[in-house]
Amino acid sequence: MAEEQKEKVAKTQKMADPVAASIDVATQQMIKRAQDLAIDTVFDRAVTMRPCNIGIQGTCCKNCAMGPCRLPLPKAGIEGEDTRKGLCGATANTVAARNFARMVAAGSAAHSDHGRSVAEVFMSVARKETEDYKIKDPGKLLAIAPNFDVATTVEVDGEVLDRDLDEIALEVAEKALNEWGKAEGELYYLKRAPEPLYERWKKLGVLPRNIDREVVDIMHRTHMGVDQDYKNIVKQCTRAALADGWGGSMLATDLQDAMFGAPSPLQSEANLGIMKEDHVNIIIHGHEPILSEMIVAAAQSQEMIDYAKSKGARGIQLGGICCTGNEILQRHGVPPAGTFLQQELAIITGACDAMVVDVQCVFQNLANVAKCFHTKLVTTHPMAKMEQDNVVHIEFDEHHAMEDARRIVKMAIDNFENREQELMIPKQKAVQIAGFGVESIEYHLGGTFRGSYYTLNDNIINGRVRGVAGVVGCNNARTRHNEAHITIIKELIKNDVLVLSTGCNGIACAMHGLLTPETAAVYCGPGLAEVCETVGIPPVLHLGSCVDNSRILLAATEVVKAGGLGRDLRDLPAAGSAPEWMSEKAISIGQYFVASGVYTIFGHHLPVEGAPVFRDYLFDGLEKIYGGMWDLEPDPIKHAQKMIAHIDKKRRELGIDKARERVLMDMADRQRLESV
Ligand code: MSK
């Protein structure tokens, strides 16, 4: 049967060259195994199906039934007036801006709806409607409460007393949930940005009003016959993107930290080699950690471990894919089995007894792959079901979350004895130190005495650390898996740039051994190596999932507060990058980074090339408004060098481009720096 199927596949489609498809040996082995078993994966499909040449330019409009109107850029380019227009007269700039805006809306919606789910569970906790979740990190709750104007103390008879934690939680929950739909005002968290940045947003009229409204606004204004000014469309992109980065995503991160604990550095491993032949393997995939927190607890319970042993397994091995994986890595040390592009491959090992998926970045083809093995594929989210009949839907409900989790773990254990195919688990896995956050960076690079990012700033000023880069985001089957991620990061750290990572980039770095303190001596320039060795951190700090890009914004804000590097995020020697992006969420992230003043460069392509005027507005025009701008560079070394050039430009502007001797600053020195 496999032979027949293989022949059929070979006739109808080309197959990927495993070595050309990925730099990771485990991935190469599993692509080959899939091909031997006549199971197609994303890597093969990327070879068979080419992208649409007009869609990729961003100039196909399908927003009404007179279209799709296609406005490709002429091969010879445009000389003179650009006369391209759709049936309604929409120009290429309008079409590309509308398409871009709809990507921002979808990305902002995805992050923020995740945030809403977390806020709803947080509300259940505050109302004591669920036994399964608690406020595990009251310190985090107390830290975020003032951002919602929620008092943490109360005065009784002239005495200041700590306020009841339950009361604080309830008030935070109410105000947080209200952020999605309040009728008036602006989002609370915007004021967490440095003051000049907040004031700029206010002056420009881009402060988000509420999270849902900014997404709805984009859908309305990009409807046929509404906003026909690409600059005005981009303005709304900014509102919706800020509602994501400084709204929905930041709320998700904070409330998750309060309920599940803020991450702190821990050791784990990464890659498909974390799966174990003699264990029940459960792979958790998607983005929302609400249920996966319970699955971790259930899988670690003695009762479930004993049950697994009674079925002939030696234990239960959990593994993650994508950002649910990052969430349980950051807080529990559960090792990621791989990045976005490895999701099918985890099943192809033959050792995946259950794959549990929630929302975002989940391939529909998982069901087809699971059909070829014994794997139970379980969907858990009411908005993310699969039509295939081999998929089990166990809908998560926070009121009986542990019961749901135990049911899923038990199902995986019962499935252990049903393994039919020969197993092939790649050996590759690497050690990593993950679990960084704003607080732990402060602890390692600031010192608790001063309670700021003082040491980091000091080392940036003296030139040991040249600057800071946020390198984030997905894999994309149109590029060689992990190659751009790893090449760019190696080039950055070689040039003394400290890297903050999230999402699948973080998993890629872990797989390729860049998340250990020992990495510093091997790959870093002398300045960064010295700093990493002194404080015992990796040169790449894994800050978590996609929504945790908010941690990068807050870390950058802490750098500004610590003094000596300007007054605004736009002043910092910093840059952002998404080398292998694919998700609409990445476009929203890019836009909120740009609007926060960060030079932001994407790899591979951006769907704006068909509208050069609109593209130039994103690449140059926005810098004059926000200080940050978009850029694109597919070549990984040039990509990293562009980031470094921007960092050097900012160093020159700050007057710190000449390396200075390191001095231990006293308070008077610091006050002088702060007035720079
Ligand atoms: S999971 S959005 S592929 S980073 Fe957050 Fe990875 Fe990108 Fe999904």
XYZ file of C-alpha atoms and ligand atoms in Angstrom:
684
model
C 0.000 0.000 0.000
C 2.774 2.375 0.972
C 4.547 1.569 -2.313
C 1.420 2.238 -4.335
C 0.778 5.467 -2.508
C 4.409 6.482 -2.903
C 4.238 5.931 -6.660
C 1.067 7.970 -6.838
C 2.645 10.802 -4.841
C 5.803 10.676 -6.963
C 3.734 10.990 -10.128
C 1.633 13.880 -8.927
C 4.086 15.948 -6.984
C 7.726 16.729 -6.652
C 9.382 16.007 -3.360
C 11.531 18.264 -1.251
C 15.249 17.721 -1.006
C 15.564 17.214 2.760
C 18.987 18.861 2.991
C 17.843 21.872 0.963
C 14.701 22.109 3.100
C 16.306 22.382 6.545
C 19.649 22.906 8.229
C 18.553 20.608 11.054
C 19.645 16.980 10.731
C 16.673 15.630 12.707
C 14.300 17.472 10.385
C 16.128 16.184 7.311
C 15.860 12.617 8.589
C 12.164 12.909 9.263
C 11.371 14.523 5.892
C 13.110 11.565 4.284
C 11.186 9.092 6.447
C 7.902 10.780 5.522
C 8.802 10.495 1.845
C 9.717 6.831 2.285
C 6.313 6.278 3.865
C 4.618 8.271 1.057
C 3.321 10.866 3.474
C 3.519 14.391 2.164
C 4.691 17.155 4.490
C 4.759 20.936 4.220
C 8.258 20.698 2.779
C 7.007 18.664 -0.213
C 3.942 20.840 -0.666
C 6.169 23.932 -0.799
C 7.978 22.394 -3.761
C 4.761 21.397 -5.526
C 2.841 24.624 -5.058
C 4.395 27.937 -6.018
C 3.040 31.167 -4.513
C 0.858 33.437 -6.632
C 3.051 36.029 -8.298
C 0.516 38.811 -7.801
C -0.581 37.937 -4.296
C 3.023 37.877 -3.158
C 3.364 41.491 -4.317
C 0.358 42.480 -2.193
C -1.568 43.829 -5.174
C -4.469 41.409 -5.617
C -7.749 42.882 -4.349
C -10.561 40.440 -3.562
C -12.552 42.687 -1.271
C -15.577 42.778 -3.574
C -17.241 40.581 -6.194
C -16.162 42.705 -9.140
C -12.700 41.279 -8.624
C -10.337 39.797 -7.825
C -8.566 42.756 -9.419
C -4.928 41.990 -10.046
C -2.403 44.807 -10.288
C 1.007 43.227 -10.824
C 4.040 45.449 -11.134
C 5.091 45.559 -14.809
C 8.314 43.618 -15.414
C 10.067 46.777 -16.585
C 8.943 48.683 -13.486
C 6.929 51.891 -13.611
C 8.045 54.935 -15.503
C 6.013 58.072 -15.079
C 2.535 57.914 -13.661
C 1.328 54.622 -12.170
C -1.983 54.086 -13.964
C -2.814 50.667 -12.536
C -6.246 50.516 -10.984
C -8.982 48.051 -10.088
C -12.576 48.202 -11.356
C -13.500 50.718 -8.623
C -10.372 52.730 -9.343
C -8.403 51.486 -6.304
C -4.707 52.078 -6.905
C -1.945 49.592 -6.209
C -1.075 51.582 -3.079
C -4.638 51.378 -1.772
C -4.892 47.655 -2.559
C -1.543 46.800 -0.947
C -2.279 48.983 2.094
C -5.703 47.376 2.547
C -4.212 43.885 2.318
C -1.466 44.839 4.735
C -4.029 46.310 7.149
C -6.112 43.147 7.063
C -3.009 41.181 8.040
C -2.472 43.546 10.967
C -6.118 43.114 11.972
C -5.892 39.316 11.854
C -2.625 39.296 13.770
C -3.853 41.720 16.401
C -7.094 39.735 16.719
C -5.255 36.425 17.167
C -2.935 37.700 19.905
C -5.642 39.699 21.599
C -8.298 36.995 21.536
C -5.733 34.749 23.200
C -5.372 37.546 25.768
C -9.139 37.711 26.194
C -9.343 33.955 26.941
C -6.665 34.393 29.589
C -8.480 37.399 31.069
C -11.722 35.391 31.241
C -10.018 32.599 33.156
C -8.371 35.217 35.368
C -11.840 36.580 36.089
C -13.056 33.067 37.029
C -10.115 32.789 39.413
C -10.848 36.207 40.923
C -14.506 35.244 41.382
C -13.446 31.892 42.830
C -15.478 30.023 40.242
C -12.701 27.536 39.502
C -10.686 25.330 41.806
C -8.102 24.394 39.193
C -6.403 27.780 38.776
C -4.966 30.107 41.396
C -2.943 33.315 41.524
C 0.420 31.579 41.762
C 2.424 34.775 41.596
C 0.847 37.410 43.861
C 3.975 39.557 43.384
C 3.161 39.872 39.689
C -0.444 40.777 40.483
C 0.741 43.512 42.832
C 3.231 44.725 40.229
C 0.630 45.096 37.469
C -2.267 46.420 39.567
C -1.073 50.069 39.567
C -1.089 50.032 35.754
C -4.880 49.653 35.970
C -5.106 52.342 38.682
C -5.911 49.579 41.158
C -4.694 50.404 44.660
C -2.622 47.762 46.455
C -2.861 49.412 49.863
C -5.671 50.913 51.866
C -5.630 53.528 54.614
C -7.457 52.587 57.805
C -7.462 55.032 60.706
C -4.420 56.809 59.314
C -2.540 53.530 58.921
C -1.555 52.213 55.482
C -2.382 48.515 55.222
C -1.977 45.943 52.449
C -5.189 45.542 50.556
C -6.856 42.131 50.351
C -5.377 40.193 47.431
C -8.745 38.809 46.310
C -10.160 42.311 46.075
C -7.182 43.447 44.017
C -7.509 40.430 41.710
C -11.191 41.110 41.123
C -10.655 44.757 40.320
C -7.739 43.957 37.991
C -9.850 41.278 36.269
C -12.733 43.691 35.682
C -10.535 46.455 34.340
C -8.460 44.080 32.227
C -11.514 42.482 30.583
C -12.953 45.912 29.923
C -9.933 46.731 27.721
C -11.475 44.737 24.888
C -14.668 46.774 24.696
C -14.729 49.898 26.799
C -16.784 52.742 25.352
C -14.453 55.599 26.194
C -10.848 56.430 26.883
C -7.709 54.578 25.894
C -5.880 51.397 26.888
C -4.339 51.499 30.367
C -1.024 49.930 29.391
C -0.088 52.623 26.843
C 1.240 54.713 29.707
C 3.814 52.018 30.454
C 5.723 53.249 27.399
C 8.357 55.950 27.914
C 6.619 59.300 28.246
C 7.873 60.861 24.976
C 6.584 57.808 23.084
C 3.182 57.963 24.720
C 2.986 61.690 24.015
C 3.903 61.120 20.354
C 1.134 58.531 19.951
C -1.285 60.950 21.592
C -0.258 63.836 19.328
C -0.556 61.627 16.260
C -3.997 60.417 17.329
C -3.075 56.731 17.299
C -3.800 55.766 20.918
C -5.979 52.642 20.698
C -9.455 53.173 22.133
C -10.258 49.554 22.904
C -8.804 46.349 21.496
C -11.794 45.003 19.581
C -12.693 48.377 18.100
C -9.338 48.811 16.385
C -9.681 45.442 14.650
C -13.264 46.143 13.598
C -12.188 49.575 12.358
C -9.673 47.987 9.983
C -12.248 45.552 8.625
C -14.631 48.442 7.994
C -12.198 50.871 6.429
C -10.748 48.209 4.119
C -14.219 47.242 2.880
C -14.825 48.197 -0.726
C -15.181 51.928 -1.172
C -14.064 53.199 2.240
C -10.509 54.383 3.053
C -8.666 55.282 -0.157
C -5.585 56.927 1.360
C -2.779 54.475 2.064
C -1.279 56.747 4.732
C -4.578 56.902 6.591
C -4.887 53.116 6.353
C -1.399 52.751 7.846
C -2.416 55.078 10.665
C -5.170 52.651 11.586
C -2.679 49.769 11.274
C -0.731 51.519 14.019
C -3.753 51.785 16.325
C -4.639 48.107 15.866
C -1.025 46.968 16.220
C -0.502 49.031 19.403
C -3.727 47.493 20.715
C -1.943 44.166 20.237
C 1.581 44.844 21.535
C 0.725 47.264 24.342
C -2.746 45.744 24.810
C -3.905 42.201 24.123
C -0.461 40.586 24.044
C 0.821 42.435 27.093
C -2.336 41.595 29.024
C -1.985 37.924 28.043
C 1.606 37.832 29.251
C 0.911 39.602 32.548
C -2.211 37.682 33.491
C -0.577 34.367 32.553
C 2.395 35.279 34.727
C 0.108 36.174 37.635
C -1.816 32.890 37.336
C 0.956 30.505 36.334
C 4.048 32.286 37.665
C 6.507 34.636 35.962
C 9.213 32.581 34.260
C 12.695 32.339 35.676
C 15.715 30.709 34.039
C 15.669 26.927 33.912
C 17.374 24.146 31.996
C 15.668 22.076 29.340
C 16.311 20.536 25.928
C 14.945 20.976 22.401
C 14.329 19.087 19.158
C 12.608 15.859 18.144
C 15.173 13.843 20.103
C 13.380 14.772 23.334
C 10.714 12.149 22.517
C 11.279 8.811 24.232
C 10.638 5.381 22.813
C 9.693 3.838 26.156
C 7.519 6.721 27.377
C 4.044 7.895 26.530
C 4.760 10.941 24.356
C 2.260 13.793 24.443
C 2.947 16.757 22.165
C 1.206 20.037 22.960
C 0.866 22.528 20.143
C -0.716 25.916 19.570
C -0.671 29.090 21.643
C -2.888 29.268 24.701
C -1.345 27.858 27.875
C -4.588 27.642 29.836
C -5.252 23.947 29.214
C -1.612 22.953 28.768
C -0.864 24.159 32.315
C -3.361 21.554 33.476
C -1.954 18.885 31.172
C 1.488 19.437 32.695
C 0.015 19.075 36.185
C -1.961 15.963 35.205
C 0.994 14.312 33.461
C 3.201 14.915 36.506
C 0.686 13.417 38.941
C 1.735 10.127 40.519
C -1.599 8.631 39.587
C -1.028 9.216 35.853
C 2.617 8.128 36.011
C 1.547 4.894 37.735
C -1.165 4.414 35.149
C 1.374 4.854 32.347
C 3.613 2.259 34.005
C 0.698 -0.141 34.284
C 0.412 0.083 30.493
C 4.065 -0.812 29.943
C 5.563 2.672 29.578
C 8.369 3.964 31.778
C 6.747 7.354 32.223
C 5.164 10.284 30.408
C 7.186 12.608 28.189
C 5.611 15.931 27.347
C 6.919 17.980 24.450
C 5.906 21.269 22.866
C 5.531 22.650 19.372
C 5.167 26.376 18.650
C 4.138 28.773 21.385
C 2.030 26.611 23.694
C 5.309 24.705 23.792
C 7.156 27.917 24.654
C 4.694 28.713 27.443
C 5.188 25.367 29.191
C 8.918 25.505 28.511
C 9.229 28.906 30.176
C 7.350 27.954 33.316
C 7.910 24.198 33.682
C 10.942 23.311 31.583
C 8.904 21.068 29.242
C 11.202 20.649 26.227
C 10.032 21.773 22.770
C 9.987 18.952 20.225
C 10.399 21.469 17.446
C 9.340 24.587 15.651
C 6.276 25.302 13.537
C 7.624 23.372 10.523
C 8.286 20.233 12.569
C 4.694 19.614 13.692
C 3.994 16.884 11.133
C 7.412 15.352 11.787
C 6.678 14.775 15.482
C 3.887 12.402 14.422
C 6.051 10.805 11.744
C 8.389 9.508 14.487
C 5.628 6.963 15.166
C 6.111 7.683 18.877
C 3.567 10.453 19.337
C 0.743 8.930 21.361
C -1.289 12.121 21.408
C -0.967 15.560 19.909
C -3.092 18.172 21.643
C -3.732 21.366 19.718
C -5.456 24.617 20.603
C -5.281 27.698 18.347
C -2.981 29.209 15.689
C -0.225 27.713 13.544
C -1.809 24.232 13.491
C -1.633 22.505 10.080
C -4.868 20.957 8.882
C -2.687 18.231 7.366
C -1.868 16.962 10.865
C -5.075 14.944 10.689
C -3.932 13.257 7.459
C -0.532 12.471 8.948
C -2.070 11.199 12.203
C -4.231 8.832 10.134
C -1.083 7.026 8.998
C -0.093 6.326 12.612
C -1.751 5.471 15.909
C -1.552 9.116 17.088
C -4.639 10.585 18.731
C -5.082 14.124 17.498
C -7.089 16.165 19.996
C -8.529 19.613 19.332
C -9.477 21.550 22.449
C -10.650 24.996 21.449
C -14.241 25.823 20.450
C -13.025 28.002 17.570
C -10.506 25.511 16.188
C -12.017 22.196 15.150
C -10.976 19.880 12.313
C -13.331 18.273 9.842
C -11.472 14.941 9.588
C -13.151 12.042 11.366
C -10.022 10.751 13.079
C -9.789 13.892 15.218
C -11.165 13.898 18.765
C -12.571 17.165 20.119
C -12.364 17.626 23.895
C -13.503 21.127 24.547
C -11.645 22.901 27.268
C -13.606 24.636 30.000
C -11.845 26.353 32.879
C -14.520 25.170 35.278
C -13.436 21.547 34.806
C -9.972 22.050 33.349
C -8.176 19.392 35.364
C -10.828 16.841 34.487
C -10.338 17.643 30.755
C -6.570 17.434 31.122
C -6.698 14.076 32.910
C -9.003 12.716 30.232
C -6.536 13.722 27.527
C -3.504 12.326 29.359
C -5.334 9.063 30.030
C -6.310 8.821 26.370
C -2.642 9.172 25.394
C -1.594 6.515 27.897
C -4.261 4.099 26.644
C -2.970 4.714 23.146
C 0.622 3.737 24.014
C -0.028 0.058 23.327
C -1.522 0.844 19.921
C 1.772 1.878 18.306
C 1.923 0.003 14.996
C 4.617 1.584 12.895
C 8.295 1.098 13.504
C 9.535 4.025 15.595
C 12.135 6.425 14.328
C 13.007 9.108 16.848
C 15.946 11.228 15.740
C 18.794 11.431 18.235
C 19.266 15.178 17.883
C 18.449 17.356 20.858
C 20.295 20.223 22.499
C 20.480 21.622 26.000
C 19.045 25.090 26.574
C 18.598 27.643 29.313
C 15.231 29.305 28.800
C 12.726 31.118 31.002
C 13.930 34.697 30.778
C 11.649 37.666 31.363
C 11.834 41.358 32.188
C 12.353 40.518 35.859
C 15.084 37.917 35.321
C 17.010 40.140 32.910
C 16.939 42.787 35.596
C 18.161 40.235 38.128
C 21.055 39.054 35.945
C 22.000 42.280 34.244
C 20.810 44.934 36.645
C 21.302 43.785 40.188
C 18.545 43.804 42.761
C 20.200 46.562 44.801
C 19.570 49.260 42.220
C 16.503 47.533 40.821
C 17.168 48.617 37.268
C 18.914 47.628 34.063
C 21.977 49.538 35.182
C 24.637 46.908 34.369
C 23.211 46.315 30.903
C 23.132 50.038 30.175
C 26.622 50.460 31.532
C 27.889 47.739 29.216
C 26.083 49.210 26.224
C 27.588 52.609 26.979
C 31.100 51.222 27.377
C 30.704 49.272 24.137
C 31.069 45.741 25.440
C 27.481 45.209 24.346
C 27.054 47.002 21.022
C 23.288 46.944 21.156
C 20.229 44.781 21.624
C 18.243 42.930 18.963
C 14.816 41.353 19.233
C 14.842 38.412 16.814
C 11.526 36.627 16.716
C 8.970 34.710 14.755
C 8.115 31.781 12.636
C 9.554 29.360 10.146
C 8.421 29.539 6.550
C 8.513 26.581 4.174
C 9.537 28.971 1.373
C 12.941 29.315 3.008
C 15.397 26.755 4.361
C 14.170 25.805 7.822
C 16.112 27.646 10.571
C 18.921 28.804 8.277
C 18.132 32.526 8.383
C 17.336 32.434 12.120
C 20.654 30.898 13.029
C 22.856 32.747 10.520
C 21.461 36.131 11.537
C 21.819 35.460 15.240
C 25.362 34.154 14.929
C 26.300 37.284 12.978
C 24.676 39.522 15.599
C 26.323 37.927 18.622
C 29.661 37.785 16.781
C 29.323 41.564 16.613
C 28.511 41.908 20.328
C 24.766 42.377 19.901
C 22.739 40.802 22.726
C 19.693 38.986 21.333
C 16.229 38.707 22.866
C 14.232 35.944 21.228
C 10.642 34.691 21.221
C 8.408 32.279 19.321
C 9.800 29.697 16.943
C 13.027 31.688 16.723
C 13.622 30.808 20.376
C 13.036 27.120 19.650
C 15.348 27.275 16.617
C 18.095 28.846 18.754
C 17.636 26.148 21.372
C 17.817 23.367 18.763
C 21.067 24.765 17.423
C 22.688 25.179 20.827
C 22.639 28.970 21.090
C 20.798 29.138 24.407
C 23.572 28.156 26.793
C 26.058 30.409 28.591
C 28.862 28.327 27.037
C 27.741 29.532 23.593
C 29.227 32.912 24.393
C 32.835 31.719 24.280
C 32.253 30.009 20.931
C 30.221 32.508 18.918
C 30.296 35.947 20.566
C 32.520 38.915 20.020
C 34.868 39.581 22.949
C 32.705 42.237 24.633
C 29.463 40.272 24.695
C 31.353 37.079 25.587
C 32.860 38.804 28.614
C 29.497 40.093 29.821
C 27.772 36.720 29.317
C 30.560 34.838 31.050
C 30.630 37.297 33.965
C 26.921 37.125 34.685
C 26.397 33.548 33.464
C 23.756 34.110 30.792
C 23.462 32.947 27.178
C 23.983 35.627 24.509
C 20.470 34.841 23.275
C 17.755 35.188 25.912
C 14.565 33.244 25.223
C 11.653 35.372 26.453
C 8.802 33.054 25.499
C 5.925 32.915 23.078
C 4.503 35.251 20.416
C 2.482 37.266 22.937
C 5.665 37.615 24.985
C 7.053 40.047 22.447
C 5.446 42.410 24.936
C 8.326 41.438 27.245
C 10.744 42.856 24.655
C 8.843 46.174 24.663
C 8.951 46.307 28.447
C 12.619 45.277 28.634
C 13.452 48.086 26.193
C 11.401 50.472 28.337
C 13.392 49.405 31.398
C 16.605 50.156 29.490
C 15.331 53.678 28.803
C 14.375 54.104 32.469
C 17.809 52.957 33.651
C 19.259 56.025 31.958
C 22.132 57.023 29.745
C 20.654 55.797 26.460
C 18.182 58.506 25.564
C 14.620 59.172 26.646
C 12.650 57.105 24.176
C 12.702 53.643 22.569
C 13.630 55.285 19.258
C 16.908 56.474 20.828
C 18.134 52.992 21.762
C 20.841 51.095 19.872
C 18.330 48.363 19.151
C 16.687 46.625 16.200
C 13.991 44.016 15.549
C 13.929 41.131 13.093
C 11.645 38.332 11.887
C 13.898 36.290 9.591
C 11.489 33.519 8.524
C 8.096 35.053 9.250
C 4.893 33.572 7.834
C 2.016 34.528 10.151
C -0.238 37.581 9.991
C 0.656 38.009 13.657
C 4.195 38.843 12.538
C 2.886 41.802 10.534
C 1.045 43.133 13.562
C 4.171 42.629 15.685
C 6.271 44.396 13.044
C 3.907 47.353 12.957
C 3.827 47.781 16.742
C 7.613 47.568 16.902
C 7.905 50.198 14.152
C 5.315 52.467 15.823
C 7.233 52.060 19.093
C 10.335 53.466 17.381
C 12.193 50.273 16.469
C 13.971 49.590 13.167
C 12.289 46.327 12.114
C 13.566 44.117 9.325
C 11.901 41.049 7.850
C 13.553 38.282 5.886
C 12.342 36.439 2.810
C 9.678 38.842 1.448
C 6.959 41.350 2.353
C 3.730 41.629 0.354
C 4.321 45.280 -0.522
C 6.682 45.099 -3.492
C 3.879 45.571 -6.029
C 3.144 49.043 -4.644
C 6.476 50.886 -4.470
C 5.051 54.161 -3.136
C 3.302 52.382 -0.268
C 6.414 50.273 0.351
C 8.616 53.386 0.531
C 6.202 54.932 2.995
C 6.638 51.894 5.284
C 10.394 51.727 4.731
C 11.219 55.465 4.918
C 8.161 57.609 5.626
C 7.360 56.020 8.983
C 10.821 56.789 10.368
C 10.040 60.506 10.254
C 6.840 59.903 12.213
C 7.725 57.192 14.719
C 11.521 56.845 14.568
C 11.066 53.192 13.607
C 10.652 51.819 10.104
C 10.176 48.602 8.137
C 12.921 47.019 6.068
C 13.387 43.814 4.091
C 16.490 41.758 3.439
C 16.401 38.082 2.471
C 20.173 37.539 2.642
C 20.844 36.646 6.300
C 24.311 38.187 6.601
C 23.241 41.443 4.916
C 20.110 41.322 7.101
C 22.192 41.184 10.289
C 24.584 43.831 8.968
C 21.677 46.211 8.321
C 20.590 45.757 11.941
C 24.130 46.405 13.135
C 24.373 49.507 10.912
C 21.193 50.853 12.527
C 22.541 50.068 16.008
C 25.779 51.898 15.148
C 23.788 54.888 13.852
C 21.991 55.103 17.188
C 25.287 54.769 19.072
C 26.650 57.707 17.088
C 23.543 59.769 17.815
C 23.943 58.995 21.531
C 27.641 59.873 21.392
C 28.688 56.412 22.590
C 30.236 55.190 19.357
C 33.750 55.256 20.803
C 34.356 52.420 23.250
C 34.785 53.742 26.763
C 36.519 52.225 29.727
C 34.172 50.528 32.082
C 33.643 52.498 35.247
C 31.566 51.639 38.233
C 29.211 54.571 38.371
C 28.103 56.249 41.551
C 24.788 58.034 41.949
C 26.152 61.392 40.755
C 27.462 59.750 37.545
C 24.102 58.158 36.952
C 22.255 61.425 37.456
C 24.542 63.081 34.923
C 23.822 60.245 32.458
C 20.102 60.508 32.985
C 20.169 64.141 31.978
C 21.813 63.272 28.606
S 4.207 29.759 16.873
S 3.205 32.600 14.897
S 5.003 29.965 13.728
S 6.534 32.106 15.881
Fe 3.865 31.422 17.903
Fe 5.920 30.034 15.636
Fe 5.161 32.087 14.205
Fe 3.350 30.389 14.992
